[in-house]
XYZ file of N, CA, C and O in Angstrom:
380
model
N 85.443 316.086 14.396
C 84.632 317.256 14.665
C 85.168 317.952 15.913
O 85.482 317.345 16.937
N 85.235 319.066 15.776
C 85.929 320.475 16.804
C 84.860 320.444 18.064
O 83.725 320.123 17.711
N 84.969 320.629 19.006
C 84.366 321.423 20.108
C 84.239 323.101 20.256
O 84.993 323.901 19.702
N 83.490 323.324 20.837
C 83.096 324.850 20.812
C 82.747 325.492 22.186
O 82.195 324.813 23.051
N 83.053 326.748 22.382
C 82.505 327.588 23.135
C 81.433 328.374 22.394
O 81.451 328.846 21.258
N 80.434 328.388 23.399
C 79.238 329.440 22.420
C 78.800 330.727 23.318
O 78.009 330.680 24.260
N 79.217 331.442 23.020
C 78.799 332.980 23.250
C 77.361 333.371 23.335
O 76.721 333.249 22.291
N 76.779 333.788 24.318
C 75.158 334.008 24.150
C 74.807 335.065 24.663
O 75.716 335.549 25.337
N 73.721 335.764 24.652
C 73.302 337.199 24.967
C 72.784 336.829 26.684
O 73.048 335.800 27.305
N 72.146 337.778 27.069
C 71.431 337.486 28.155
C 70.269 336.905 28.017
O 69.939 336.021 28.808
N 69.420 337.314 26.953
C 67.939 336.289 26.082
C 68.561 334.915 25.959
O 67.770 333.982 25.815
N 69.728 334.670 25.989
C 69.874 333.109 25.194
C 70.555 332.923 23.685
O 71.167 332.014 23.123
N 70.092 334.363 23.301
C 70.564 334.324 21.840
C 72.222 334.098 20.801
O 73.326 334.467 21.203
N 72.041 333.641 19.902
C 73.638 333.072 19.898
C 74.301 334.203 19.161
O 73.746 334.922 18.330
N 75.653 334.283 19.592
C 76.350 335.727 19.273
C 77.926 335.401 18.472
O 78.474 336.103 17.623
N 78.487 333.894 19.160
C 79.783 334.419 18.683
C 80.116 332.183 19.220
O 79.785 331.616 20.261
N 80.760 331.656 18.112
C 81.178 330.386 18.378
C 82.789 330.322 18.586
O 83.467 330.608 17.600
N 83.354 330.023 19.608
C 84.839 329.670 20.060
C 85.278 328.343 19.856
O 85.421 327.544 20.782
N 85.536 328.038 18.445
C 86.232 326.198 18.433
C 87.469 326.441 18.599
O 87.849 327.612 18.572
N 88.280 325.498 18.786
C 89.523 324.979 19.123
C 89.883 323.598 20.182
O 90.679 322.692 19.935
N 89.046 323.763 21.392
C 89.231 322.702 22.037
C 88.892 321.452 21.290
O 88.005 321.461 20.437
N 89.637 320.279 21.613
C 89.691 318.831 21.198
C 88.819 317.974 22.121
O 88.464 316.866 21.718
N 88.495 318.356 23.180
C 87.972 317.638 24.307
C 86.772 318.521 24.644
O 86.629 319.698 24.313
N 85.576 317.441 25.657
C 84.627 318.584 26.310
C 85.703 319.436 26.526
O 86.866 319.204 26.197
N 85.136 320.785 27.290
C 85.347 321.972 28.030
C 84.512 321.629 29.218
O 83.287 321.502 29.207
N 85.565 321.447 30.580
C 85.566 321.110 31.709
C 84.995 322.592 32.570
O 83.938 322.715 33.187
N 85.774 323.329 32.423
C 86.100 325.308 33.174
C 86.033 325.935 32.215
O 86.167 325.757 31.005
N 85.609 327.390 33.446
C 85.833 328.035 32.911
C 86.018 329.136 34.045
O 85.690 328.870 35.201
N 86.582 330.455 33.679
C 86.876 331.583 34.511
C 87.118 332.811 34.027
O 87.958 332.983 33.143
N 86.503 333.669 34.482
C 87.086 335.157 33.657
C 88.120 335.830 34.559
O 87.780 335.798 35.742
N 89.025 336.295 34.379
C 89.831 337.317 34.839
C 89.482 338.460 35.246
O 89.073 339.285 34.429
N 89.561 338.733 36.479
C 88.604 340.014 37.150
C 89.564 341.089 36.778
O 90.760 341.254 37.015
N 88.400 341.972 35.923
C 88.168 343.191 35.528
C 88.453 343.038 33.987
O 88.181 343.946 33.202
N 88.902 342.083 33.672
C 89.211 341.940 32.281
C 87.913 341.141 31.049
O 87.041 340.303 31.282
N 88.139 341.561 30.276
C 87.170 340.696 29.222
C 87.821 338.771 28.485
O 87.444 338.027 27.580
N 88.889 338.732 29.513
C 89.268 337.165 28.970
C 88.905 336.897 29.989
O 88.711 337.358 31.115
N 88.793 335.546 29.078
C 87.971 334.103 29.423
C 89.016 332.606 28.985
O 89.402 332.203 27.887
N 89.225 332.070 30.378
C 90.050 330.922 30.247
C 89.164 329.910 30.108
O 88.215 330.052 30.879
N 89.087 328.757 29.298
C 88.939 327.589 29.059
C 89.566 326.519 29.775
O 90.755 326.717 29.525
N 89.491 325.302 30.661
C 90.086 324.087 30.587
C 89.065 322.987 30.437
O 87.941 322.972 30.938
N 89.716 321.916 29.545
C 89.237 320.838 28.664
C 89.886 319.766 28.598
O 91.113 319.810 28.516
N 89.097 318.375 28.623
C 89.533 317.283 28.706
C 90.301 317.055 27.513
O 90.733 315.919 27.316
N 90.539 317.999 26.666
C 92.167 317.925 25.521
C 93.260 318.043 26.322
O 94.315 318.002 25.689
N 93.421 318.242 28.083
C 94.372 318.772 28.259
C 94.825 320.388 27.886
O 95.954 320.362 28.375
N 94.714 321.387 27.491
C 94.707 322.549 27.535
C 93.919 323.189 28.218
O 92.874 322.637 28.561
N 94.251 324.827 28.699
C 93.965 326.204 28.476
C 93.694 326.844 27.725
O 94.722 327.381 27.313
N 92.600 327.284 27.051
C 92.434 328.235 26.528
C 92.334 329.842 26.482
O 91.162 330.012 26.817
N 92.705 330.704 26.334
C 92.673 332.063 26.600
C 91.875 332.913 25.219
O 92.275 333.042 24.062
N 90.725 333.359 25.818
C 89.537 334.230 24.804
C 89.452 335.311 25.139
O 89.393 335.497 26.354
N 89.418 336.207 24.449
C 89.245 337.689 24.913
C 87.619 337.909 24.292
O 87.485 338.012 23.072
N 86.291 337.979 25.286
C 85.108 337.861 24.647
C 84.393 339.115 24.410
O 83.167 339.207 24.341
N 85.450 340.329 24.256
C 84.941 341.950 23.839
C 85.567 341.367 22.578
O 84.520 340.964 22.072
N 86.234 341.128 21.961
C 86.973 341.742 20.665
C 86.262 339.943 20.068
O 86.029 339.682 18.888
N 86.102 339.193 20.965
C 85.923 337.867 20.311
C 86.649 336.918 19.511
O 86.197 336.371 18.505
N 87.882 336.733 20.038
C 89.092 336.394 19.820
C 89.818 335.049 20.463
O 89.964 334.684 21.629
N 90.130 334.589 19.446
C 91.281 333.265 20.232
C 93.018 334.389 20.642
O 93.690 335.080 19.877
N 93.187 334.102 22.106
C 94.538 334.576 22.857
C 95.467 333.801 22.474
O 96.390 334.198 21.764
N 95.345 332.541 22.908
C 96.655 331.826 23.461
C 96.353 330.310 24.133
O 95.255 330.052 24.626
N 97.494 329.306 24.091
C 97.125 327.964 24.718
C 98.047 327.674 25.864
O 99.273 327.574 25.812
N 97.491 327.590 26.605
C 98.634 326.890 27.885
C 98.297 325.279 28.409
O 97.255 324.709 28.732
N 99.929 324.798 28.309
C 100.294 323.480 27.754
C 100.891 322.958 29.358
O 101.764 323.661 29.866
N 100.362 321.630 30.179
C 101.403 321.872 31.252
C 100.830 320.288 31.690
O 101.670 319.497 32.120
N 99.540 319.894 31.584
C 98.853 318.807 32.189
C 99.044 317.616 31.280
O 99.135 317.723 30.057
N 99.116 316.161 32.127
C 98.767 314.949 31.609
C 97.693 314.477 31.560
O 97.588 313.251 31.537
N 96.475 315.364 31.526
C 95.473 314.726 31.480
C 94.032 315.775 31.919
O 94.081 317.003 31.860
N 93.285 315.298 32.182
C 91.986 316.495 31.766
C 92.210 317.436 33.220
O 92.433 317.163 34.400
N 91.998 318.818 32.337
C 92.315 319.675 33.479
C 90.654 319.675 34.038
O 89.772 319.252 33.289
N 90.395 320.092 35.155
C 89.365 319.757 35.814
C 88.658 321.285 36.332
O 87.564 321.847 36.377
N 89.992 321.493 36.654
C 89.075 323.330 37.600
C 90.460 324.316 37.445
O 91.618 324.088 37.793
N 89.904 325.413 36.829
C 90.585 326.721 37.168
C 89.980 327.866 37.646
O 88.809 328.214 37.804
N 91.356 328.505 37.891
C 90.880 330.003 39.161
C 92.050 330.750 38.733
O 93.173 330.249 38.687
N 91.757 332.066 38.390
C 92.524 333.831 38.140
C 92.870 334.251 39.462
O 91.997 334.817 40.119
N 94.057 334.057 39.983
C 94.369 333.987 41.455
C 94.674 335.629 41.959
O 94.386 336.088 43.065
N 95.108 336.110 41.217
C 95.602 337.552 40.824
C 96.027 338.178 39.565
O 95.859 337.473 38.570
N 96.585 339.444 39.366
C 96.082 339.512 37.132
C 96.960 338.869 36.743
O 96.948 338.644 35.533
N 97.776 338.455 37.332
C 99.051 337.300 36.494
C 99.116 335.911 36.448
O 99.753 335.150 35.719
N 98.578 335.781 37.082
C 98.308 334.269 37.652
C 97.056 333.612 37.323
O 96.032 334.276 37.163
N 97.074 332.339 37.211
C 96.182 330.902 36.769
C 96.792 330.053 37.154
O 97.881 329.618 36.780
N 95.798 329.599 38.329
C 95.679 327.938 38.683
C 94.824 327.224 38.192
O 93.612 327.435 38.209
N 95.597 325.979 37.536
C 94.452 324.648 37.315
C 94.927 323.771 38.376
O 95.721 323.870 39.311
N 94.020 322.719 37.813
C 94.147 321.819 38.809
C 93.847 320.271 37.789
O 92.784 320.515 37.219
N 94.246 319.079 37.419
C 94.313 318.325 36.342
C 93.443 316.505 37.486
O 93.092 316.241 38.636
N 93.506 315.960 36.408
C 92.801 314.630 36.492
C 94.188 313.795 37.150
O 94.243 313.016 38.102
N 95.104 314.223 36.367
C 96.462 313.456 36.642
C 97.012 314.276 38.068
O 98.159 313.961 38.387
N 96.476 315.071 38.768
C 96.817 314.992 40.151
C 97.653 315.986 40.434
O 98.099 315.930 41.580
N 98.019 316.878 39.781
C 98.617 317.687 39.634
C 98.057 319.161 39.538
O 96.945 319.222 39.014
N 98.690 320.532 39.998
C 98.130 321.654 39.972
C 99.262 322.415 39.431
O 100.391 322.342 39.916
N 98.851 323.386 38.091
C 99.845 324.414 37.585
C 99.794 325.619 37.936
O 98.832 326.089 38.544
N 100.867 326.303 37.584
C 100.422 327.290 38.230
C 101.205 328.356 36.375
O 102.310 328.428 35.837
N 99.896 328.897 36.102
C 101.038 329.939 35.005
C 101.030 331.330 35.657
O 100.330 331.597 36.634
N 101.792 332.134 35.096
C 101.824 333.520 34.718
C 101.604 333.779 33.444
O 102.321 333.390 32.521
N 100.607 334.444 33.344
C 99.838 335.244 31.957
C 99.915 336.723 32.238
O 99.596 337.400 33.216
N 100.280 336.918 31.425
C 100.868 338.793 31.171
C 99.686 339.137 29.433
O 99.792 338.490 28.391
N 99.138 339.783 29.571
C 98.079 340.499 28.922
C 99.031 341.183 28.012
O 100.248 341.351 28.089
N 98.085 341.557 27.065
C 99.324 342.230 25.573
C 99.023 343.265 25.929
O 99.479 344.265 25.376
């Protein structure tokens, strides 16, 4: 069985389900000014959601083990930070 992100209104109400992750979902972070939304999850991945259009982006692959905390450092940039002790650093470029 899949894991999920769940999309909700401001009432609570349910709007829109995001599966893909394999693991809880640890983080999360939006990209300032933008409508994506990064995921990190004890699958080890990133997830990238765009939650206007309601869309799976993209996966970023880099950790041995559960990523723990991320942060949108500037519009190109994502830091995590992992279980295995380690911190990545990507560049994400928007389509």
């Amino acid at each position: 069985m899949g894991l999920a992100l769940l999309l909700l209104d401001i009432n609570l109400d349910f709007l829109q389900s995001f599966p893909g992750h394999r693991g809880p979902v640890s983080c999360l972070t939006f990209r300032q000014g933008t409508s994506e939304l990064f995921s990190g999850s004890f699958d080890r991945t990133i997830k990238i959601w765009n939650v206007e259009d309601r869309t799976y982006m993209s996966t970023l692959f880099g950790h041995q083990s559960e990523v723990l905390s991320i942060d949108c450092l500037r519009k190109e940039r994502v830091l995590t930070a992992g279980r295995d002790r380690s911190m990545q650093l990507f560049k994400v470029i928007s389509p």
